[in-house]
PDB file of N, CA and C in Angstrom:
ATOM      1  N   GLU A 142     138.152  68.700  98.690  1.00 87.00           N
ATOM      2  CA  GLU A 142     138.242  70.517  98.445  1.00 87.00           C
ATOM      3  C   GLU A 142     136.839  71.444  97.731  1.00 87.00           C
ATOM      4  N   LEU A 143     136.766  70.398  97.015  1.00 91.00           N
ATOM      5  CA  LEU A 143     136.130  71.366  96.710  1.00 91.00           C
ATOM      6  C   LEU A 143     134.152  71.033  97.444  1.00 91.00           C
ATOM      7  N   GLN A 144     134.515  70.567  98.062  1.00 92.00           N
ATOM      8  CA  GLN A 144     132.996  69.933  99.366  1.00 92.00           C
ATOM      9  C   GLN A 144     133.072  71.616  99.885  1.00 92.00           C
ATOM     10  N   GLN A 145     134.171  71.362 100.147  1.00 94.00           N
ATOM     11  CA  GLN A 145     134.888  72.719 101.964  1.00 94.00           C
ATOM     12  C   GLN A 145     134.651  73.973 100.877  1.00 94.00           C
ATOM     13  N   LYS A 146     134.978  74.633  99.603  1.00 94.00           N
ATOM     14  CA  LYS A 146     134.780  75.549  99.182  1.00 94.00           C
ATOM     15  C   LYS A 146     132.244  75.798  98.941  1.00 94.00           C
ATOM     16  N   VAL A 147     131.878  74.597  98.561  1.00 95.00           N
ATOM     17  CA  VAL A 147     131.217  74.355  98.708  1.00 95.00           C
ATOM     18  C   VAL A 147     130.261  74.763 100.149  1.00 95.00           C
ATOM     19  N   GLU A 148     130.796  74.471 100.366  1.00 95.00           N
ATOM     20  CA  GLU A 148     130.307  74.632 102.606  1.00 95.00           C
ATOM     21  C   GLU A 148     130.401  75.652 102.661  1.00 95.00           C
ATOM     22  N   GLU A 149     131.370  76.563 102.387  1.00 96.00           N
ATOM     23  CA  GLU A 149     131.938  78.093 102.564  1.00 96.00           C
ATOM     24  C   GLU A 149     130.765  78.562 101.815  1.00 96.00           C
ATOM     25  N   THR A 150     130.468  78.633 100.070  1.00 96.00           N
ATOM     26  CA  THR A 150     129.495  78.886  99.928  1.00 96.00           C
ATOM     27  C   THR A 150     128.376  79.168 100.834  1.00 96.00           C
ATOM     28  N   GLU A 151     127.946  78.009 100.546  1.00 96.00           N
ATOM     29  CA  GLU A 151     126.729  78.102 101.326  1.00 96.00           C
ATOM     30  C   GLU A 151     126.208  79.111 103.006  1.00 96.00           C
ATOM     31  N   LEU A 152     127.002  78.823 103.509  1.00 97.00           N
ATOM     32  CA  LEU A 152     127.383  80.154 104.477  1.00 97.00           C
ATOM     33  C   LEU A 152     127.295  81.394 104.819  1.00 97.00           C
ATOM     34  N   LEU A 153     128.108  81.775 103.652  1.00 97.00           N
ATOM     35  CA  LEU A 153     128.145  82.999 103.046  1.00 97.00           C
ATOM     36  C   LEU A 153     127.076  83.437 102.467  1.00 97.00           C
ATOM     37  N   LYS A 154     126.265  82.479 102.140  1.00 97.00           N
ATOM     38  CA  LYS A 154     124.688  82.768 101.767  1.00 97.00           C
ATOM     39  C   LYS A 154     123.943  82.796 102.900  1.00 97.00           C
ATOM     40  N   VAL A 155     124.637  82.176 103.711  1.00 97.00           N
ATOM     41  CA  VAL A 155     122.832  82.765 104.361  1.00 97.00           C
ATOM     42  C   VAL A 155     123.724  83.801 106.389  1.00 97.00           C
ATOM     43  N   GLU A 156     125.195  83.711 105.707  1.00 97.00           N
ATOM     44  CA  GLU A 156     125.227  85.237 106.161  1.00 97.00           C
ATOM     45  C   GLU A 156     124.618  86.326 105.717  1.00 97.00           C
ATOM     46  N   LEU A 157     124.872  86.043 104.184  1.00 97.00           N
ATOM     47  CA  LEU A 157     124.380  88.044 102.765  1.00 97.00           C
ATOM     48  C   LEU A 157     122.812  87.239 103.506  1.00 97.00           C
ATOM     49  N   GLN A 158     121.763  86.297 103.518  1.00 97.00           N
ATOM     50  CA  GLN A 158     121.050  86.590 104.031  1.00 97.00           C
ATOM     51  C   GLN A 158     120.539  87.317 105.298  1.00 97.00           C
ATOM     52  N   MET A 159     121.151  87.065 106.481  1.00 97.00           N
ATOM     53  CA  MET A 159     120.440  87.218 108.086  1.00 97.00           C
ATOM     54  C   MET A 159     120.997  88.672 107.773  1.00 97.00           C
ATOM     55  N   LEU A 160     122.875  89.402 107.152  1.00 97.00           N
ATOM     56  CA  LEU A 160     122.247  90.642 106.815  1.00 97.00           C
ATOM     57  C   LEU A 160     121.392  91.243 106.307  1.00 97.00           C
ATOM     58  N   GLU A 161     120.788  90.835 105.047  1.00 97.00           N
ATOM     59  CA  GLU A 161     119.618  91.692 104.933  1.00 97.00           C
ATOM     60  C   GLU A 161     118.436  90.926 105.242  1.00 97.00           C
ATOM     61  N   THR A 162     118.769  90.537 106.364  1.00 95.00           N
ATOM     62  CA  THR A 162     117.150  90.672 106.651  1.00 95.00           C
ATOM     63  C   THR A 162     117.672  91.220 108.302  1.00 95.00           C
ATOM     64  N   GLU A 163     118.508  92.188 108.715  1.00 93.00           N
ATOM     65  CA  GLU A 163     119.343  93.433 109.877  1.00 93.00           C
ATOM     66  C   GLU A 163     119.191  94.774 108.926  1.00 93.00           C
ATOM     67  N   ARG A 164     119.334  94.628 107.991  1.00 96.00           N
ATOM     68  CA  ARG A 164     119.822  95.697 106.836  1.00 96.00           C
ATOM     69  C   ARG A 164     117.635  96.058 106.844  1.00 96.00           C
ATOM     70  N   VAL A 165     116.720  95.665 106.548  1.00 95.00           N
ATOM     71  CA  VAL A 165     115.524  95.474 107.083  1.00 95.00           C
ATOM     72  C   VAL A 165     114.995  95.675 107.874  1.00 95.00           C
ATOM     73  N   ARG A 166     115.707  94.632 109.074  1.00 90.00           N
ATOM     74  CA  ARG A 166     114.253  95.204 110.533  1.00 90.00           C
ATOM     75  C   ARG A 166     114.994  97.113 111.010  1.00 90.00           C
ATOM     76  N   LEU A 167     116.643  96.872 110.878  1.00 92.00           N
ATOM     77  CA  LEU A 167     117.246  98.722 111.218  1.00 92.00           C
ATOM     78  C   LEU A 167     116.636  99.568 110.280  1.00 92.00           C
ATOM     79  N   SER A 168     116.035  99.251 108.716  1.00 94.00           N
ATOM     80  CA  SER A 168     115.599 100.360 108.151  1.00 94.00           C
ATOM     81  C   SER A 168     114.279 100.715 108.723  1.00 94.00           C
ATOM     82  N   LEU A 169     113.182  99.509 109.341  1.00 92.00           N
ATOM     83  CA  LEU A 169     111.956  99.460 109.837  1.00 92.00           C
ATOM     84  C   LEU A 169     111.917 100.435 110.865  1.00 92.00           C
ATOM     85  N   VAL A 170     112.603 100.125 111.784  1.00 91.00           N
ATOM     86  CA  VAL A 170     113.141 100.460 112.936  1.00 91.00           C
ATOM     87  C   VAL A 170     113.709 102.679 113.138  1.00 91.00           C
ATOM     88  N   GLU A 171     114.620 102.370 111.000  1.00 93.00           N
ATOM     89  CA  GLU A 171     114.744 104.109 110.775  1.00 93.00           C
ATOM     90  C   GLU A 171     113.656 104.318 111.061  1.00 93.00           C
ATOM     91  N   GLU A 172     112.679 104.409 109.851  1.00 94.00           N
ATOM     92  CA  GLU A 172     111.600 105.047 109.649  1.00 94.00           C
ATOM     93  C   GLU A 172     110.277 105.128 111.096  1.00 94.00           C
ATOM     94  N   LYS A 173     109.963 104.326 111.642  1.00 93.00           N
ATOM     95  CA  LYS A 173     109.494 104.192 112.981  1.00 93.00           C
ATOM     96  C   LYS A 173     110.456 105.573 114.345  1.00 93.00           C
ATOM     97  N   LEU A 174     111.657 105.465 113.817  1.00 94.00           N
ATOM     98  CA  LEU A 174     111.917 106.674 114.910  1.00 94.00           C
ATOM     99  C   LEU A 174     111.712 108.524 113.936  1.00 94.00           C
ATOM    100  N   MET A 175     111.974 107.809 113.119  1.00 94.00           N
ATOM    101  CA  MET A 175     111.675 109.223 112.257  1.00 94.00           C
ATOM    102  C   MET A 175     110.033 109.547 112.935  1.00 94.00           C
ATOM    103  N   ASP A 176     109.049 108.794 112.352  1.00 93.00           N
ATOM    104  CA  ASP A 176     107.760 109.411 113.140  1.00 93.00           C
ATOM    105  C   ASP A 176     108.053 109.797 113.811  1.00 93.00           C
ATOM    106  N   VAL A 177     108.193 108.848 114.894  1.00 94.00           N
ATOM    107  CA  VAL A 177     107.996 109.597 116.006  1.00 94.00           C
ATOM    108  C   VAL A 177     108.635 110.889 116.606  1.00 94.00           C
ATOM    109  N   LEU A 178     109.885 111.118 115.710  1.00 93.00           N
ATOM    110  CA  LEU A 178     110.617 112.579 115.961  1.00 93.00           C
ATOM    111  C   LEU A 178     110.082 113.380 115.363  1.00 93.00           C
ATOM    112  N   GLN A 179     109.146 113.665 114.324  1.00 93.00           N
ATOM    113  CA  GLN A 179     108.151 114.374 113.460  1.00 93.00           C
ATOM    114  C   GLN A 179     107.009 114.198 114.350  1.00 93.00           C
ATOM    115  N   LEU A 180     106.719 113.591 115.046  1.00 91.00           N
ATOM    116  CA  LEU A 180     105.594 113.282 116.037  1.00 91.00           C
ATOM    117  C   LEU A 180     105.947 114.170 117.350  1.00 91.00           C
ATOM    118  N   LEU A 181     106.952 114.515 117.366  1.00 91.00           N
ATOM    119  CA  LEU A 181     107.400 115.201 118.900  1.00 91.00           C
ATOM    120  C   LEU A 181     107.588 116.424 118.154  1.00 91.00           C
ATOM    121  N   GLN A 182     108.813 116.862 117.282  1.00 91.00           N
ATOM    122  CA  GLN A 182     108.755 118.569 116.619  1.00 91.00           C
ATOM    123  C   GLN A 182     107.455 119.023 117.115  1.00 91.00           C
ATOM    124  N   GLN A 183     105.901 118.108 116.213  1.00 90.00           N
ATOM    125  CA  GLN A 183     104.900 118.619 116.434  1.00 90.00           C
ATOM    126  C   GLN A 183     104.388 119.083 117.636  1.00 90.00           C
ATOM    127  N   LEU A 184     104.285 117.886 118.697  1.00 88.00           N
ATOM    128  CA  LEU A 184     103.915 118.229 120.049  1.00 88.00           C
ATOM    129  C   LEU A 184     105.264 119.666 120.262  1.00 88.00           C
ATOM    130  N   ARG A 185     105.923 119.483 119.722  1.00 87.00           N
ATOM    131  CA  ARG A 185     106.464 121.474 120.690  1.00 87.00           C
ATOM    132  C   ARG A 185     106.300 121.957 120.565  1.00 87.00           C
ATOM    133  N   ASP A 186     105.868 121.873 118.869  1.00 88.00           N
ATOM    134  CA  ASP A 186     105.422 123.794 118.405  1.00 88.00           C
ATOM    135  C   ASP A 186     104.534 124.177 118.403  1.00 88.00           C
ATOM    136  N   LEU A 187     103.329 122.818 119.269  1.00 87.00           N
ATOM    137  CA  LEU A 187     102.137 123.025 119.782  1.00 87.00           C
ATOM    138  C   LEU A 187     101.930 123.283 121.502  1.00 87.00           C
ATOM    139  N   ASN A 188     103.242 123.082 121.737  1.00 87.00           N
ATOM    140  CA  ASN A 188     104.385 123.655 123.210  1.00 87.00           C
ATOM    141  C   ASN A 188     103.367 122.989 124.376  1.00 87.00           C
ATOM    142  N   ILE A 189     103.718 121.587 124.342  1.00 86.00           N
ATOM    143  CA  ILE A 189     102.617 120.207 125.107  1.00 86.00           C
ATOM    144  C   ILE A 189     103.622 120.944 125.844  1.00 86.00           C
ATOM    145  N   SER A 190     102.919 120.418 127.539  1.00 87.00           N
ATOM    146  CA  SER A 190     104.193 120.583 129.206  1.00 87.00           C
ATOM    147  C   SER A 190     105.118 119.667 128.489  1.00 87.00           C
ATOM    148  N   LYS A 191     106.507 119.757 129.752  1.00 88.00           N
ATOM    149  CA  LYS A 191     107.132 118.428 129.754  1.00 88.00           C
ATOM    150  C   LYS A 191     106.314 117.421 130.819  1.00 88.00           C
ATOM    151  N   ARG A 192     104.833 117.352 131.854  1.00 91.00           N
ATOM    152  CA  ARG A 192     104.900 117.083 131.890  1.00 91.00           C
ATOM    153  C   ARG A 192     103.747 116.083 132.058  1.00 91.00           C
ATOM    154  N   ALA A 193     103.024 116.737 130.196  1.00 88.00           N
ATOM    155  CA  ALA A 193     102.081 116.118 129.445  1.00 88.00           C
ATOM    156  C   ALA A 193     103.365 114.931 128.582  1.00 88.00           C
ATOM    157  N   LEU A 194     104.692 115.589 127.985  1.00 89.00           N
ATOM    158  CA  LEU A 194     104.879 114.730 127.265  1.00 89.00           C
ATOM    159  C   LEU A 194     105.839 113.374 128.105  1.00 89.00           C
ATOM    160  N   GLY A 195     106.031 113.363 129.816  1.00 90.00           N
ATOM    161  CA  GLY A 195     106.273 113.097 131.194  1.00 90.00           C
ATOM    162  C   GLY A 195     105.740 111.942 131.128  1.00 90.00           C
ATOM    163  N   LYS A 196     104.427 112.199 130.845  1.00 91.00           N
ATOM    164  CA  LYS A 196     102.988 111.047 131.318  1.00 91.00           C
ATOM    165  C   LYS A 196     103.023 110.446 129.645  1.00 91.00           C
ATOM    166  N   ILE A 197     103.608 110.362 128.360  1.00 91.00           N
ATOM    167  CA  ILE A 197     102.665 110.312 127.131  1.00 91.00           C
ATOM    168  C   ILE A 197     104.097 109.206 127.448  1.00 91.00           C
ATOM    169  N   LEU A 198     105.645 109.103 128.054  1.00 90.00           N
ATOM    170  CA  LEU A 198     106.720 109.010 127.708  1.00 90.00           C
ATOM    171  C   LEU A 198     106.724 107.423 128.982  1.00 90.00           C
ATOM    172  N   LEU A 199     105.564 107.283 130.099  1.00 91.00           N
ATOM    173  CA  LEU A 199     106.115 106.442 131.087  1.00 91.00           C
ATOM    174  C   LEU A 199     104.768 105.814 130.710  1.00 91.00           C
ATOM    175  N   SER A 200     103.585 106.532 130.124  1.00 90.00           N
ATOM    176  CA  SER A 200     103.121 105.185 129.686  1.00 90.00           C
ATOM    177  C   SER A 200     102.924 104.352 128.766  1.00 90.00           C
ATOM    178  N   THR A 201     103.463 104.483 128.033  1.00 89.00           N
ATOM    179  CA  THR A 201     104.613 103.899 126.917  1.00 89.00           C
ATOM    180  C   THR A 201     105.430 102.862 127.308  1.00 89.00           C
ATOM    181  N   LEU A 202     106.392 103.156 127.678  1.00 88.00           N
ATOM    182  CA  LEU A 202     107.067 102.530 129.104  1.00 88.00           C
ATOM    183  C   LEU A 202     106.415 101.206 130.184  1.00 88.00           C
ATOM    184  N   GLU A 203     105.164 101.739 130.502  1.00 89.00           N
ATOM    185  CA  GLU A 203     104.157 100.826 131.475  1.00 89.00           C
ATOM    186  C   GLU A 203     104.185  99.911 130.726  1.00 89.00           C
ATOM    187  N   SER A 204     102.747  99.670 129.382  1.00 86.00           N
ATOM    188  CA  SER A 204     102.717  99.164 128.695  1.00 86.00           C
ATOM    189  C   SER A 204     104.647  97.875 127.886  1.00 86.00           C
ATOM    190  N   CYS A 205     104.417  98.769 127.783  1.00 83.00           N
ATOM    191  CA  CYS A 205     106.050  97.798 127.096  1.00 83.00           C
ATOM    192  C   CYS A 205     106.826  96.585 128.042  1.00 83.00           C
ATOM    193  N   ARG A 206     106.610  97.447 129.257  1.00 82.00           N
ATOM    194  CA  ARG A 206     107.161  96.720 130.466  1.00 82.00           C
ATOM    195  C   ARG A 206     107.660  95.111 130.106  1.00 82.00           C
ATOM    196  N   ASP A 207     106.068  93.956 129.698  1.00 76.00           N
ATOM    197  CA  ASP A 207     107.040  92.310 129.170  1.00 76.00           C
ATOM    198  C   ASP A 207     106.084  91.940 127.973  1.00 76.00           C
ATOM    199  N   PRO A 208     107.488  92.581 127.351  1.00 67.00           N
ATOM    200  CA  PRO A 208     107.601  91.506 126.054  1.00 67.00           C
ATOM    201  C   PRO A 208     106.807  91.445 125.283  1.00 67.00           C
ATOM    202  N   GLN A 209     106.354  91.748 123.899  1.00 65.00           N
ATOM    203  CA  GLN A 209     105.499  90.368 123.679  1.00 65.00           C
ATOM    204  C   GLN A 209     106.103  89.328 122.886  1.00 65.00           C
ATOM    205  N   PRO A 210     106.394  88.139 123.137  1.00 66.00           N
ATOM    206  CA  PRO A 210     106.633  87.136 122.127  1.00 66.00           C
ATOM    207  C   PRO A 210     106.403  87.621 121.215  1.00 66.00           C
ATOM    208  N   GLY A 211     107.309  87.579 120.244  1.00 60.00           N
ATOM    209  CA  GLY A 211     108.168  87.133 119.018  1.00 60.00           C
ATOM    210  C   GLY A 211     108.348  89.076 117.955  1.00 60.00           C
ATOM    211  N   LYS A 212     107.906  89.766 119.517  1.00 62.00           N
ATOM    212  CA  LYS A 212     108.752  91.546 118.637  1.00 62.00           C
ATOM    213  C   LYS A 212     109.520  91.187 119.452  1.00 62.00           C
ATOM    214  N   ALA A 213     110.389  92.333 118.704  1.00 74.00           N
ATOM    215  CA  ALA A 213     111.393  92.889 119.026  1.00 74.00           C
ATOM    216  C   ALA A 213     110.845  94.610 119.309  1.00 74.00           C
ATOM    217  N   GLN A 214     111.705  94.250 121.421  1.00 81.00           N
ATOM    218  CA  GLN A 214     111.797  95.471 121.711  1.00 81.00           C
ATOM    219  C   GLN A 214     111.763  96.583 121.722  1.00 81.00           C
ATOM    220  N   LEU A 215     112.675  96.812 121.206  1.00 83.00           N
ATOM    221  CA  LEU A 215     113.049  98.506 120.045  1.00 83.00           C
ATOM    222  C   LEU A 215     111.868  98.788 119.838  1.00 83.00           C
ATOM    223  N   PHE A 216     111.580  98.467 117.688  1.00 85.00           N
ATOM    224  CA  PHE A 216     110.164  98.467 117.868  1.00 85.00           C
ATOM    225  C   PHE A 216     109.258  98.394 118.457  1.00 85.00           C
ATOM    226  N   GLU A 217     109.467  97.159 119.022  1.00 87.00           N
ATOM    227  CA  GLU A 217     108.113  97.844 119.964  1.00 87.00           C
ATOM    228  C   GLU A 217     107.418  99.292 120.310  1.00 87.00           C
ATOM    229  N   VAL A 218     108.518  99.765 121.912  1.00 89.00           N
ATOM    230  CA  VAL A 218     108.655 100.772 122.328  1.00 89.00           C
ATOM    231  C   VAL A 218     108.243 101.524 121.370  1.00 89.00           C
ATOM    232  N   LEU A 219     109.613 102.441 119.911  1.00 90.00           N
ATOM    233  CA  LEU A 219     109.092 102.765 118.879  1.00 90.00           C
ATOM    234  C   LEU A 219     107.194 103.060 119.158  1.00 90.00           C
ATOM    235  N   ASP A 220     106.815 101.878 118.562  1.00 90.00           N
ATOM    236  CA  ASP A 220     105.612 101.686 117.830  1.00 90.00           C
ATOM    237  C   ASP A 220     104.915 102.043 118.678  1.00 90.00           C
ATOM    238  N   THR A 221     104.951 101.444 120.181  1.00 91.00           N
ATOM    239  CA  THR A 221     103.888 101.765 121.155  1.00 91.00           C
ATOM    240  C   THR A 221     103.842 103.458 121.762  1.00 91.00           C
ATOM    241  N   LEU A 222     104.679 104.314 121.439  1.00 91.00           N
ATOM    242  CA  LEU A 222     105.411 105.475 121.513  1.00 91.00           C
ATOM    243  C   LEU A 222     104.614 106.296 120.246  1.00 91.00           C
ATOM    244  N   GLN A 223     105.115 105.506 119.373  1.00 92.00           N
ATOM    245  CA  GLN A 223     104.102 106.490 118.545  1.00 92.00           C
ATOM    246  C   GLN A 223     102.205 106.246 118.508  1.00 92.00           C
ATOM    247  N   GLN A 224     101.869 105.329 118.560  1.00 91.00           N
ATOM    248  CA  GLN A 224     100.285 105.452 119.078  1.00 91.00           C
ATOM    249  C   GLN A 224     100.241 106.585 119.966  1.00 91.00           C
ATOM    250  N   GLU A 225     100.853 106.023 121.164  1.00 90.00           N
ATOM    251  CA  GLU A 225     100.899 106.964 122.024  1.00 90.00           C
ATOM    252  C   GLU A 225     100.529 109.024 121.394  1.00 90.00           C
ATOM    253  N   LEU A 226     101.704 108.686 120.921  1.00 89.00           N
ATOM    254  CA  LEU A 226     101.616 110.725 120.354  1.00 89.00           C
ATOM    255  C   LEU A 226     101.013 111.001 119.202  1.00 89.00           C
ATOM    256  N   THR A 227     100.324 109.755 118.933  1.00 87.00           N
ATOM    257  CA  THR A 227      99.541 110.429 117.990  1.00 87.00           C
ATOM    258  C   THR A 227      98.138 109.830 118.074  1.00 87.00           C
ATOM    259  N   ALA A 228      97.944 109.958 118.997  1.00 87.00           N
ATOM    260  CA  ALA A 228      96.306 109.690 120.222  1.00 87.00           C
ATOM    261  C   ALA A 228      96.351 111.004 120.649  1.00 87.00           C
ATOM    262  N   CYS A 229      97.124 111.752 121.288  1.00 83.00           N
ATOM    263  CA  CYS A 229      97.614 113.375 122.243  1.00 83.00           C
ATOM    264  C   CYS A 229      97.088 113.895 121.481  1.00 83.00           C
ATOM    265  N   GLU A 230      95.669 114.731 122.009  1.00 77.00           N
ATOM    266  CA  GLU A 230      94.936 115.732 122.082  1.00 77.00           C
ATOM    267  C   GLU A 230      95.489 116.793 121.490  1.00 77.00           C
ATOM    268  N   LEU A 231      96.313 116.943 122.174  1.00 72.00           N
ATOM    269  CA  LEU A 231      96.055 118.109 120.509  1.00 72.00           C
ATOM    270  C   LEU A 231      96.474 117.514 119.321  1.00 72.00           C
ATOM    271  N   LEU A 232      97.447 117.301 119.055  1.00 72.00           N
ATOM    272  CA  LEU A 232      97.765 116.757 117.743  1.00 72.00           C
ATOM    273  C   LEU A 232      96.454 117.463 116.855  1.00 72.00           C
ATOM    274  N   HIS A 233      94.992 117.030 117.804  1.00 73.00           N
ATOM    275  CA  HIS A 233      94.043 117.201 116.265  1.00 73.00           C
ATOM    276  C   HIS A 233      92.935 118.071 117.594  1.00 73.00           C
ATOM    277  N   ARG A 234      93.491 119.493 117.407  1.00 69.00           N
ATOM    278  CA  ARG A 234      92.806 120.339 118.291  1.00 69.00           C
ATOM    279  C   ARG A 234      92.534 121.326 116.438  1.00 69.00           C
ATOM    280  N   GLN A 235      91.784 121.672 116.902  1.00 47.00           N
ATOM    281  CA  GLN A 235      91.484 122.498 115.360  1.00 47.00           C
ATOM    282  C   GLN A 235      92.526 123.381 116.080  1.00 47.00           C
ATOM    283  N   PRO A 236      92.978 124.103 114.528  1.00 52.00           N
ATOM    284  CA  PRO A 236      93.480 125.620 114.761  1.00 52.00           C
ATOM    285  C   PRO A 236      93.797 127.071 115.070  1.00 52.00           C
ATOM    286  N   LEU A 237      91.178 126.814 115.070  1.00 42.00           N
ATOM    287  CA  LEU A 237      91.146 128.240 115.199  1.00 42.00           C
ATOM    288  C   LEU A 237      91.230 128.415 117.294  1.00 42.00           C
ATOM    289  N   GLU A 238      91.216 126.350 117.643  1.00 46.00           N
ATOM    290  CA  GLU A 238      91.046 126.660 119.231  1.00 46.00           C
ATOM    291  C   GLU A 238      92.163 126.093 119.699  1.00 46.00           C
ATOM    292  N   GLN A 239      93.571 126.867 118.582  1.00 45.00           N
ATOM    293  CA  GLN A 239      94.741 126.744 119.368  1.00 45.00           C
ATOM    294  C   GLN A 239      95.216 128.077 119.510  1.00 45.00           C
ATOM    295  N   ALA A 240      94.472 128.813 118.848  1.00 44.00           N
ATOM    296  CA  ALA A 240      94.558 130.626 117.999  1.00 44.00           C
ATOM    297  C   ALA A 240      94.258 130.879 119.251  1.00 44.00           C
ATOM    298  N   GLN A 241      93.253 130.692 120.371  1.00 43.00           N
ATOM    299  CA  GLN A 241      92.204 131.286 120.646  1.00 43.00           C
ATOM    300  C   GLN A 241      92.005 131.184 122.427  1.00 43.00           C
ATOM    301  N   SER A 242      93.515 129.867 122.445  1.00 44.00           N
ATOM    302  CA  SER A 242      93.989 130.160 123.603  1.00 44.00           C
ATOM    303  C   SER A 242      95.468 129.463 123.993  1.00 44.00           C
ATOM    304  N   PRO A 243      96.296 129.617 123.586  1.00 44.00           N
ATOM    305  CA  PRO A 243      97.568 129.830 122.821  1.00 44.00           C
ATOM    306  C   PRO A 243      97.917 129.448 124.504  1.00 44.00           C
ATOM    307  N   ARG A 244      98.184 130.572 126.191  1.00 43.00           N
ATOM    308  CA  ARG A 244      98.240 130.340 127.367  1.00 43.00           C
ATOM    309  C   ARG A 244      98.059 128.827 127.871  1.00 43.00           C
ATOM    310  N   SER A 245      97.329 128.371 127.675  1.00 44.00           N
ATOM    311  CA  SER A 245      96.627 126.827 127.825  1.00 44.00           C
ATOM    312  C   SER A 245      97.756 125.930 127.439  1.00 44.00           C
ATOM    313  N   LEU A 246      98.111 126.327 126.329  1.00 44.00           N
ATOM    314  CA  LEU A 246      99.022 125.200 125.954  1.00 44.00           C
ATOM    315  C   LEU A 246     100.291 125.319 126.892  1.00 44.00           C
ATOM    316  N   SER A 247     101.246 126.093 126.924  1.00 48.00           N
ATOM    317  CA  SER A 247     102.251 126.246 127.689  1.00 48.00           C
ATOM    318  C   SER A 247     101.827 125.484 129.279  1.00 48.00           C
ATOM    319  N   ASN A 248     103.678 125.864 130.158  1.00 46.00           N
ATOM    320  CA  ASN A 248     103.546 125.129 131.366  1.00 46.00           C
ATOM    321  C   ASN A 248     103.159 125.839 131.972  1.00 46.00           C
ATOM    322  N   PRO A 249     101.991 125.532 132.749  1.00 44.00           N
ATOM    323  CA  PRO A 249     101.325 126.041 133.691  1.00 44.00           C
ATOM    324  C   PRO A 249     102.205 126.599 135.487  1.00 44.00           C
ATOM    325  N   LEU A 250     104.185 126.166 135.057  1.00 42.00           N
ATOM    326  CA  LEU A 250     104.910 126.250 135.932  1.00 42.00           C
ATOM    327  C   LEU A 250     105.729 127.581 135.115  1.00 42.00           C
ATOM    328  N   VAL A 251     105.713 127.480 134.481  1.00 44.00           N
ATOM    329  CA  VAL A 251     106.571 128.743 134.342  1.00 44.00           C
ATOM    330  C   VAL A 251     105.960 130.379 133.731  1.00 44.00           C
ATOM    331  N   ILE A 252     106.328 131.387 134.995  1.00 40.00           N
ATOM    332  CA  ILE A 252     105.759 132.642 134.936  1.00 40.00           C
ATOM    333  C   ILE A 252     106.732 133.158 134.013  1.00 40.00           C
ATOM    334  N   SER A 253     105.851 134.210 133.553  1.00 40.00           N
ATOM    335  CA  SER A 253     106.375 135.048 132.266  1.00 40.00           C
ATOM    336  C   SER A 253     106.846 136.446 132.798  1.00 40.00           C
ATOM    337  N   CYS A 254     107.667 137.111 132.708  1.00 36.00           N
ATOM    338  CA  CYS A 254     107.681 138.177 133.484  1.00 36.00           C
ATOM    339  C   CYS A 254     107.502 139.676 132.694  1.00 36.00           C
TER     340      CYS A 254
END
């Protein structure tokens, strides 16, 4: 009976370790997701077109089509999306440029009345 209690204790330790590992992984995913959402918010504030945003998303999905071994696919997609969004030229434009040409940032298909 004592041996059984020792085995149960060991199993519980292993389960606790697995839960802690999963908690850390989810925390990293949450951080990455928050970074991606902040970048999307910045791009929305810069009036990025839906077409440009769609291209970024499709490019991300295309590059993550074949998952890399040893890397969680969800984290890989978020990481790649963050890199694609960070590389977006709109985020790196000078404020003066944006003030001079606000119409060039909006969707050309939208007609204002």
